[in-house]
Amino acid sequence: MINQKQGSINNFQLGNKVLILHPGYVAGKLGVVCGQECQSSQRWLIRVDLEDIVVSLTTQEFHVLNLDGKLHEMSGSNL
């Protein structure tokens, strides 16, 4: 089950574009934040662009992009 909290979540929002860093089979690809896993507050569901897959990632495994496609600095995180 997906926890689709509305509004800001860890300095990003549902629907934000992200650059995936890990795991290797999707590293370097873009994705979209779909929601937070219900059973884990540490993991986020990311739909991978141009692929038919959703991956479960921690915030250390992706970078949030601004609307202009540039990296968004997440406060309090060493990404």
PDB file of N, CA and C in Angstrom:
ATOM      1  N   MET A   1       0.833  -1.186   0.000  1.00  0.00           N
ATOM      2  CA  MET A   1       0.000   0.000   0.000  1.00  0.00           C
ATOM      3  C   MET A   1       0.879   1.252   0.000  1.00  0.00           C
ATOM      4  N   ILE A   2       0.458   2.273  -0.704  1.00  0.00           N
ATOM      5  CA  ILE A   2       1.225   3.507  -0.838  1.00  0.00           C
ATOM      6  C   ILE A   2       0.635   4.576   0.069  1.00  0.00           C
ATOM      7  N   ASN A   3       1.495   5.251   0.790  1.00  0.00           N
ATOM      8  CA  ASN A   3       1.091   6.383   1.613  1.00  0.00           C
ATOM      9  C   ASN A   3       1.317   7.642   0.788  1.00  0.00           C
ATOM     10  N   GLN A   4       0.250   8.234   0.274  1.00  0.00           N
ATOM     11  CA  GLN A   4       0.383   9.401  -0.596  1.00  0.00           C
ATOM     12  C   GLN A   4       0.100  10.674   0.179  1.00  0.00           C
ATOM     13  N   LYS A   5       1.016  11.055   1.051  1.00  0.00           N
ATOM     14  CA  LYS A   5       0.882  12.299   1.805  1.00  0.00           C
ATOM     15  C   LYS A   5       0.923  13.474   0.840  1.00  0.00           C
ATOM     16  N   GLN A   6       0.056  14.437   1.074  1.00  0.00           N
ATOM     17  CA  GLN A   6       0.047  15.642   0.252  1.00  0.00           C
ATOM     18  C   GLN A   6       0.959  16.686   0.878  1.00  0.00           C
ATOM     19  N   GLY A   7       1.455  17.600   0.056  1.00  0.00           N
ATOM     20  CA  GLY A   7       2.278  18.686   0.567  1.00  0.00           C
ATOM     21  C   GLY A   7       3.738  18.316   0.627  1.00  0.00           C
ATOM     22  N   SER A   8       4.463  19.048   1.417  1.00  0.00           N
ATOM     23  CA  SER A   8       5.908  18.892   1.496  1.00  0.00           C
ATOM     24  C   SER A   8       6.291  17.678   2.319  1.00  0.00           C
ATOM     25  N   ILE A   9       7.210  16.878   1.802  1.00  0.00           N
ATOM     26  CA  ILE A   9       7.713  15.706   2.506  1.00  0.00           C
ATOM     27  C   ILE A   9       9.228  15.721   2.388  1.00  0.00           C
ATOM     28  N   ASN A  10       9.911  15.945   3.509  1.00  0.00           N
ATOM     29  CA  ASN A  10      11.375  16.002   3.497  1.00  0.00           C
ATOM     30  C   ASN A  10      11.915  16.966   2.439  1.00  0.00           C
ATOM     31  N   ASN A  11      11.336  18.157   2.347  1.00  0.00           N
ATOM     32  CA  ASN A  11      11.758  19.196   1.406  1.00  0.00           C
ATOM     33  C   ASN A  11      11.498  18.845  -0.053  1.00  0.00           C
ATOM     34  N   PHE A  12      10.629  17.912  -0.315  1.00  0.00           N
ATOM     35  CA  PHE A  12      10.175  17.659  -1.672  1.00  0.00           C
ATOM     36  C   PHE A  12       8.712  17.250  -1.612  1.00  0.00           C
ATOM     37  N   GLN A  13       8.072  17.192  -2.780  1.00  0.00           N
ATOM     38  CA  GLN A  13       6.649  16.900  -2.836  1.00  0.00           C
ATOM     39  C   GLN A  13       6.376  15.752  -3.786  1.00  0.00           C
ATOM     40  N   LEU A  14       5.211  15.159  -3.616  1.00  0.00           N
ATOM     41  CA  LEU A  14       4.771  14.155  -4.570  1.00  0.00           C
ATOM     42  C   LEU A  14       4.758  14.787  -5.956  1.00  0.00           C
ATOM     43  N   GLY A  15       5.232  14.048  -6.927  1.00  0.00           N
ATOM     44  CA  GLY A  15       5.287  14.562  -8.287  1.00  0.00           C
ATOM     45  C   GLY A  15       6.600  15.222  -8.658  1.00  0.00           C
ATOM     46  N   ASN A  16       7.474  15.481  -7.665  1.00  0.00           N
ATOM     47  CA  ASN A  16       8.784  16.073  -7.970  1.00  0.00           C
ATOM     48  C   ASN A  16       9.616  15.116  -8.812  1.00  0.00           C
ATOM     49  N   LYS A  17      10.376  15.690  -9.736  1.00  0.00           N
ATOM     50  CA  LYS A  17      11.318  14.908 -10.535  1.00  0.00           C
ATOM     51  C   LYS A  17      12.567  14.656  -9.710  1.00  0.00           C
ATOM     52  N   VAL A  18      13.157  13.480  -9.888  1.00  0.00           N
ATOM     53  CA  VAL A  18      14.373  13.120  -9.171  1.00  0.00           C
ATOM     54  C   VAL A  18      15.373  12.479 -10.117  1.00  0.00           C
ATOM     55  N   LEU A  19      16.646  12.583  -9.749  1.00  0.00           N
ATOM     56  CA  LEU A  19      17.727  11.875 -10.422  1.00  0.00           C
ATOM     57  C   LEU A  19      18.079  10.692  -9.537  1.00  0.00           C
ATOM     58  N   ILE A  20      17.981   9.494 -10.079  1.00  0.00           N
ATOM     59  CA  ILE A  20      18.236   8.280  -9.307  1.00  0.00           C
ATOM     60  C   ILE A  20      19.734   7.988  -9.286  1.00  0.00           C
ATOM     61  N   LEU A  21      20.272   7.782  -8.083  1.00  0.00           N
ATOM     62  CA  LEU A  21      21.699   7.512  -7.900  1.00  0.00           C
ATOM     63  C   LEU A  21      21.999   6.024  -7.755  1.00  0.00           C
ATOM     64  N   HIS A  22      21.130   5.299  -7.114  1.00  0.00           N
ATOM     65  CA  HIS A  22      21.284   3.862  -6.839  1.00  0.00           C
ATOM     66  C   HIS A  22      19.907   3.228  -6.860  1.00  0.00           C
ATOM     67  N   PRO A  23      19.763   1.972  -7.133  1.00  0.00           N
ATOM     68  CA  PRO A  23      20.755   0.957  -7.480  1.00  0.00           C
ATOM     69  C   PRO A  23      21.236   1.102  -8.925  1.00  0.00           C
ATOM     70  N   GLY A  24      22.274   0.371  -9.233  1.00  0.00           N
ATOM     71  CA  GLY A  24      22.950   0.502 -10.511  1.00  0.00           C
ATOM     72  C   GLY A  24      22.081   0.332 -11.741  1.00  0.00           C
ATOM     73  N   TYR A  25      21.075  -0.544 -11.677  1.00  0.00           N
ATOM     74  CA  TYR A  25      20.281  -0.813 -12.875  1.00  0.00           C
ATOM     75  C   TYR A  25      19.365   0.351 -13.270  1.00  0.00           C
ATOM     76  N   VAL A  26      19.188   1.339 -12.382  1.00  0.00           N
ATOM     77  CA  VAL A  26      18.417   2.535 -12.724  1.00  0.00           C
ATOM     78  C   VAL A  26      19.194   3.825 -12.446  1.00  0.00           C
ATOM     79  N   ALA A  27      20.443   3.714 -12.015  1.00  0.00           N
ATOM     80  CA  ALA A  27      21.263   4.892 -11.704  1.00  0.00           C
ATOM     81  C   ALA A  27      21.408   5.777 -12.935  1.00  0.00           C
ATOM     82  N   GLY A  28      21.280   7.082 -12.731  1.00  0.00           N
ATOM     83  CA  GLY A  28      21.404   8.039 -13.816  1.00  0.00           C
ATOM     84  C   GLY A  28      20.103   8.334 -14.533  1.00  0.00           C
ATOM     85  N   LYS A  29      19.055   7.591 -14.215  1.00  0.00           N
ATOM     86  CA  LYS A  29      17.753   7.820 -14.850  1.00  0.00           C
ATOM     87  C   LYS A  29      16.936   8.809 -14.026  1.00  0.00           C
ATOM     88  N   LEU A  30      15.959   9.412 -14.673  1.00  0.00           N
ATOM     89  CA  LEU A  30      15.046  10.323 -14.000  1.00  0.00           C
ATOM     90  C   LEU A  30      13.810   9.567 -13.552  1.00  0.00           C
ATOM     91  N   GLY A  31      13.177  10.086 -12.507  1.00  0.00           N
ATOM     92  CA  GLY A  31      11.956   9.483 -12.004  1.00  0.00           C
ATOM     93  C   GLY A  31      11.073  10.531 -11.363  1.00  0.00           C
ATOM     94  N   VAL A  32       9.932  10.069 -10.833  1.00  0.00           N
ATOM     95  CA  VAL A  32       8.954  10.943 -10.189  1.00  0.00           C
ATOM     96  C   VAL A  32       8.584  10.338  -8.841  1.00  0.00           C
ATOM     97  N   VAL A  33       8.531  11.182  -7.796  1.00  0.00           N
ATOM     98  CA  VAL A  33       8.122  10.732  -6.465  1.00  0.00           C
ATOM     99  C   VAL A  33       6.629  10.408  -6.507  1.00  0.00           C
ATOM    100  N   CYS A  34       6.285   9.143  -6.204  1.00  0.00           N
ATOM    101  CA  CYS A  34       4.888   8.704  -6.224  1.00  0.00           C
ATOM    102  C   CYS A  34       4.278   8.636  -4.833  1.00  0.00           C
ATOM    103  N   GLY A  35       5.080   8.384  -3.822  1.00  0.00           N
ATOM    104  CA  GLY A  35       4.562   8.279  -2.461  1.00  0.00           C
ATOM    105  C   GLY A  35       5.580   7.661  -1.538  1.00  0.00           C
ATOM    106  N   GLN A  36       5.196   7.597  -0.284  1.00  0.00           N
ATOM    107  CA  GLN A  36       6.048   7.005   0.749  1.00  0.00           C
ATOM    108  C   GLN A  36       5.498   5.622   1.074  1.00  0.00           C
ATOM    109  N   GLU A  37       6.389   4.669   1.272  1.00  0.00           N
ATOM    110  CA  GLU A  37       5.931   3.337   1.651  1.00  0.00           C
ATOM    111  C   GLU A  37       5.255   3.393   3.013  1.00  0.00           C
ATOM    112  N   CYS A  38       4.118   2.733   3.132  1.00  0.00           N
ATOM    113  CA  CYS A  38       3.362   2.756   4.390  1.00  0.00           C
ATOM    114  C   CYS A  38       4.111   2.082   5.532  1.00  0.00           C
ATOM    115  N   GLN A  39       4.819   1.016   5.250  1.00  0.00           N
ATOM    116  CA  GLN A  39       5.478   0.260   6.309  1.00  0.00           C
ATOM    117  C   GLN A  39       6.897   0.730   6.589  1.00  0.00           C
ATOM    118  N   SER A  40       7.344   1.754   5.870  1.00  0.00           N
ATOM    119  CA  SER A  40       8.692   2.265   6.095  1.00  0.00           C
ATOM    120  C   SER A  40       8.719   3.766   5.843  1.00  0.00           C
ATOM    121  N   SER A  41       8.935   4.524   6.893  1.00  0.00           N
ATOM    122  CA  SER A  41       9.001   5.978   6.733  1.00  0.00           C
ATOM    123  C   SER A  41      10.314   6.411   6.091  1.00  0.00           C
ATOM    124  N   GLN A  42      11.218   5.469   5.870  1.00  0.00           N
ATOM    125  CA  GLN A  42      12.531   5.776   5.303  1.00  0.00           C
ATOM    126  C   GLN A  42      12.603   5.555   3.795  1.00  0.00           C
ATOM    127  N   ARG A  43      11.547   4.993   3.191  1.00  0.00           N
ATOM    128  CA  ARG A  43      11.618   4.613   1.781  1.00  0.00           C
ATOM    129  C   ARG A  43      10.519   5.301   0.985  1.00  0.00           C
ATOM    130  N   TRP A  44      10.881   5.674  -0.247  1.00  0.00           N
ATOM    131  CA  TRP A  44       9.981   6.396  -1.134  1.00  0.00           C
ATOM    132  C   TRP A  44       9.818   5.627  -2.434  1.00  0.00           C
ATOM    133  N   LEU A  45       8.624   5.657  -2.987  1.00  0.00           N
ATOM    134  CA  LEU A  45       8.353   4.997  -4.256  1.00  0.00           C
ATOM    135  C   LEU A  45       8.595   5.990  -5.385  1.00  0.00           C
ATOM    136  N   ILE A  46       9.479   5.597  -6.286  1.00  0.00           N
ATOM    137  CA  ILE A  46       9.878   6.441  -7.410  1.00  0.00           C
ATOM    138  C   ILE A  46       9.539   5.709  -8.708  1.00  0.00           C
ATOM    139  N   ARG A  47       8.714   6.349  -9.552  1.00  0.00           N
ATOM    140  CA  ARG A  47       8.399   5.787 -10.866  1.00  0.00           C
ATOM    141  C   ARG A  47       9.492   6.235 -11.826  1.00  0.00           C
ATOM    142  N   VAL A  48      10.155   5.276 -12.443  1.00  0.00           N
ATOM    143  CA  VAL A  48      11.280   5.561 -13.339  1.00  0.00           C
ATOM    144  C   VAL A  48      10.745   5.981 -14.707  1.00  0.00           C
ATOM    145  N   ASP A  49      11.189   7.166 -15.180  1.00  0.00           N
ATOM    146  CA  ASP A  49      10.791   7.656 -16.502  1.00  0.00           C
ATOM    147  C   ASP A  49      11.265   6.689 -17.579  1.00  0.00           C
ATOM    148  N   LEU A  50      10.452   6.546 -18.606  1.00  0.00           N
ATOM    149  CA  LEU A  50      10.766   5.727 -19.784  1.00  0.00           C
ATOM    150  C   LEU A  50      10.954   4.251 -19.455  1.00  0.00           C
ATOM    151  N   GLU A  51      10.558   3.827 -18.282  1.00  0.00           N
ATOM    152  CA  GLU A  51      10.630   2.424 -17.875  1.00  0.00           C
ATOM    153  C   GLU A  51       9.270   2.058 -17.293  1.00  0.00           C
ATOM    154  N   ASP A  52       8.954   0.811 -17.276  1.00  0.00           N
ATOM    155  CA  ASP A  52       7.688   0.360 -16.706  1.00  0.00           C
ATOM    156  C   ASP A  52       7.930  -0.214 -15.316  1.00  0.00           C
ATOM    157  N   ILE A  53       8.646   0.564 -14.466  1.00  0.00           N
ATOM    158  CA  ILE A  53       8.958   0.077 -13.125  1.00  0.00           C
ATOM    159  C   ILE A  53       8.841   1.192 -12.090  1.00  0.00           C
ATOM    160  N   VAL A  54       8.587   0.768 -10.856  1.00  0.00           N
ATOM    161  CA  VAL A  54       8.614   1.641  -9.689  1.00  0.00           C
ATOM    162  C   VAL A  54       9.638   1.043  -8.740  1.00  0.00           C
ATOM    163  N   VAL A  55      10.522   1.877  -8.204  1.00  0.00           N
ATOM    164  CA  VAL A  55      11.541   1.405  -7.267  1.00  0.00           C
ATOM    165  C   VAL A  55      11.312   2.041  -5.903  1.00  0.00           C
ATOM    166  N   SER A  56      11.718   1.333  -4.868  1.00  0.00           N
ATOM    167  CA  SER A  56      11.627   1.816  -3.495  1.00  0.00           C
ATOM    168  C   SER A  56      13.017   2.269  -3.075  1.00  0.00           C
ATOM    169  N   LEU A  57      13.161   3.574  -2.794  1.00  0.00           N
ATOM    170  CA  LEU A  57      14.476   4.144  -2.516  1.00  0.00           C
ATOM    171  C   LEU A  57      14.478   4.943  -1.224  1.00  0.00           C
ATOM    172  N   THR A  58      15.652   5.028  -0.608  1.00  0.00           N
ATOM    173  CA  THR A  58      15.837   5.938   0.520  1.00  0.00           C
ATOM    174  C   THR A  58      16.249   7.291  -0.050  1.00  0.00           C
ATOM    175  N   THR A  59      16.208   8.339   0.767  1.00  0.00           N
ATOM    176  CA  THR A  59      16.573   9.668   0.267  1.00  0.00           C
ATOM    177  C   THR A  59      18.049   9.764  -0.112  1.00  0.00           C
ATOM    178  N   GLN A  60      18.871   8.830   0.344  1.00  0.00           N
ATOM    179  CA  GLN A  60      20.280   8.820  -0.040  1.00  0.00           C
ATOM    180  C   GLN A  60      20.484   8.237  -1.442  1.00  0.00           C
ATOM    181  N   GLU A  61      19.437   7.649  -2.013  1.00  0.00           N
ATOM    182  CA  GLU A  61      19.553   6.996  -3.311  1.00  0.00           C
ATOM    183  C   GLU A  61      19.014   7.835  -4.470  1.00  0.00           C
ATOM    184  N   PHE A  62      18.577   9.066  -4.176  1.00  0.00           N
ATOM    185  CA  PHE A  62      18.133   9.953  -5.247  1.00  0.00           C
ATOM    186  C   PHE A  62      18.330  11.407  -4.848  1.00  0.00           C
ATOM    187  N   HIS A  63      18.404  12.279  -5.872  1.00  0.00           N
ATOM    188  CA  HIS A  63      18.482  13.736  -5.689  1.00  0.00           C
ATOM    189  C   HIS A  63      17.210  14.340  -6.271  1.00  0.00           C
ATOM    190  N   VAL A  64      16.634  15.295  -5.577  1.00  0.00           N
ATOM    191  CA  VAL A  64      15.461  16.006  -6.072  1.00  0.00           C
ATOM    192  C   VAL A  64      15.914  17.085  -7.051  1.00  0.00           C
ATOM    193  N   LEU A  65      15.193  17.223  -8.159  1.00  0.00           N
ATOM    194  CA  LEU A  65      15.498  18.237  -9.162  1.00  0.00           C
ATOM    195  C   LEU A  65      14.517  19.392  -9.037  1.00  0.00           C
ATOM    196  N   ASN A  66      14.979  20.606  -9.286  1.00  0.00           N
ATOM    197  CA  ASN A  66      14.103  21.769  -9.371  1.00  0.00           C
ATOM    198  C   ASN A  66      13.327  21.699 -10.679  1.00  0.00           C
ATOM    199  N   LEU A  67      12.362  22.585 -10.850  1.00  0.00           N
ATOM    200  CA  LEU A  67      11.582  22.618 -12.084  1.00  0.00           C
ATOM    201  C   LEU A  67      12.445  22.862 -13.308  1.00  0.00           C
ATOM    202  N   ASP A  68      13.594  23.536 -13.117  1.00  0.00           N
ATOM    203  CA  ASP A  68      14.488  23.804 -14.240  1.00  0.00           C
ATOM    204  C   ASP A  68      15.442  22.641 -14.516  1.00  0.00           C
ATOM    205  N   GLY A  69      15.266  21.524 -13.782  1.00  0.00           N
ATOM    206  CA  GLY A  69      16.087  20.347 -14.001  1.00  0.00           C
ATOM    207  C   GLY A  69      17.388  20.325 -13.242  1.00  0.00           C
ATOM    208  N   LYS A  70      17.633  21.354 -12.415  1.00  0.00           N
ATOM    209  CA  LYS A  70      18.863  21.398 -11.626  1.00  0.00           C
ATOM    210  C   LYS A  70      18.649  20.734 -10.278  1.00  0.00           C
ATOM    211  N   LEU A  71      19.739  20.290  -9.673  1.00  0.00           N
ATOM    212  CA  LEU A  71      19.654  19.633  -8.372  1.00  0.00           C
ATOM    213  C   LEU A  71      19.137  20.588  -7.321  1.00  0.00           C
ATOM    214  N   HIS A  72      18.265  20.081  -6.462  1.00  0.00           N
ATOM    215  CA  HIS A  72      17.701  20.851  -5.353  1.00  0.00           C
ATOM    216  C   HIS A  72      18.433  20.435  -4.095  1.00  0.00           C
ATOM    217  N   GLU A  73      18.962  21.395  -3.355  1.00  0.00           N
ATOM    218  CA  GLU A  73      19.671  21.092  -2.113  1.00  0.00           C
ATOM    219  C   GLU A  73      18.668  20.765  -1.023  1.00  0.00           C
ATOM    220  N   MET A  74      18.782  19.576  -0.437  1.00  0.00           N
ATOM    221  CA  MET A  74      17.901  19.164   0.645  1.00  0.00           C
ATOM    222  C   MET A  74      18.586  19.481   1.955  1.00  0.00           C
ATOM    223  N   SER A  75      18.001  20.369   2.748  1.00  0.00           N
ATOM    224  CA  SER A  75      18.625  20.783   4.002  1.00  0.00           C
ATOM    225  C   SER A  75      18.734  19.615   4.961  1.00  0.00           C
ATOM    226  N   GLY A  76      19.862  19.573   5.679  1.00  0.00           N
ATOM    227  CA  GLY A  76      20.082  18.526   6.667  1.00  0.00           C
ATOM    228  C   GLY A  76      20.460  17.192   6.075  1.00  0.00           C
ATOM    229  N   SER A  77      20.755  17.158   4.803  1.00  0.00           N
ATOM    230  CA  SER A  77      21.086  15.898   4.154  1.00  0.00           C
ATOM    231  C   SER A  77      22.434  16.035   3.468  1.00  0.00           C
ATOM    232  N   ASN A  78      23.205  14.981   3.504  1.00  0.00           N
ATOM    233  CA  ASN A  78      24.512  14.968   2.841  1.00  0.00           C
ATOM    234  C   ASN A  78      24.419  14.233   1.522  1.00  0.00           C
ATOM    235  N   LEU A  79      23.536  14.665   0.652  1.00  0.00           N
ATOM    236  CA  LEU A  79      23.379  13.982  -0.623  1.00  0.00           C
ATOM    237  C   LEU A  79      24.424  14.430  -1.572  1.00  0.00           C
TER     238      LEU A  79
END
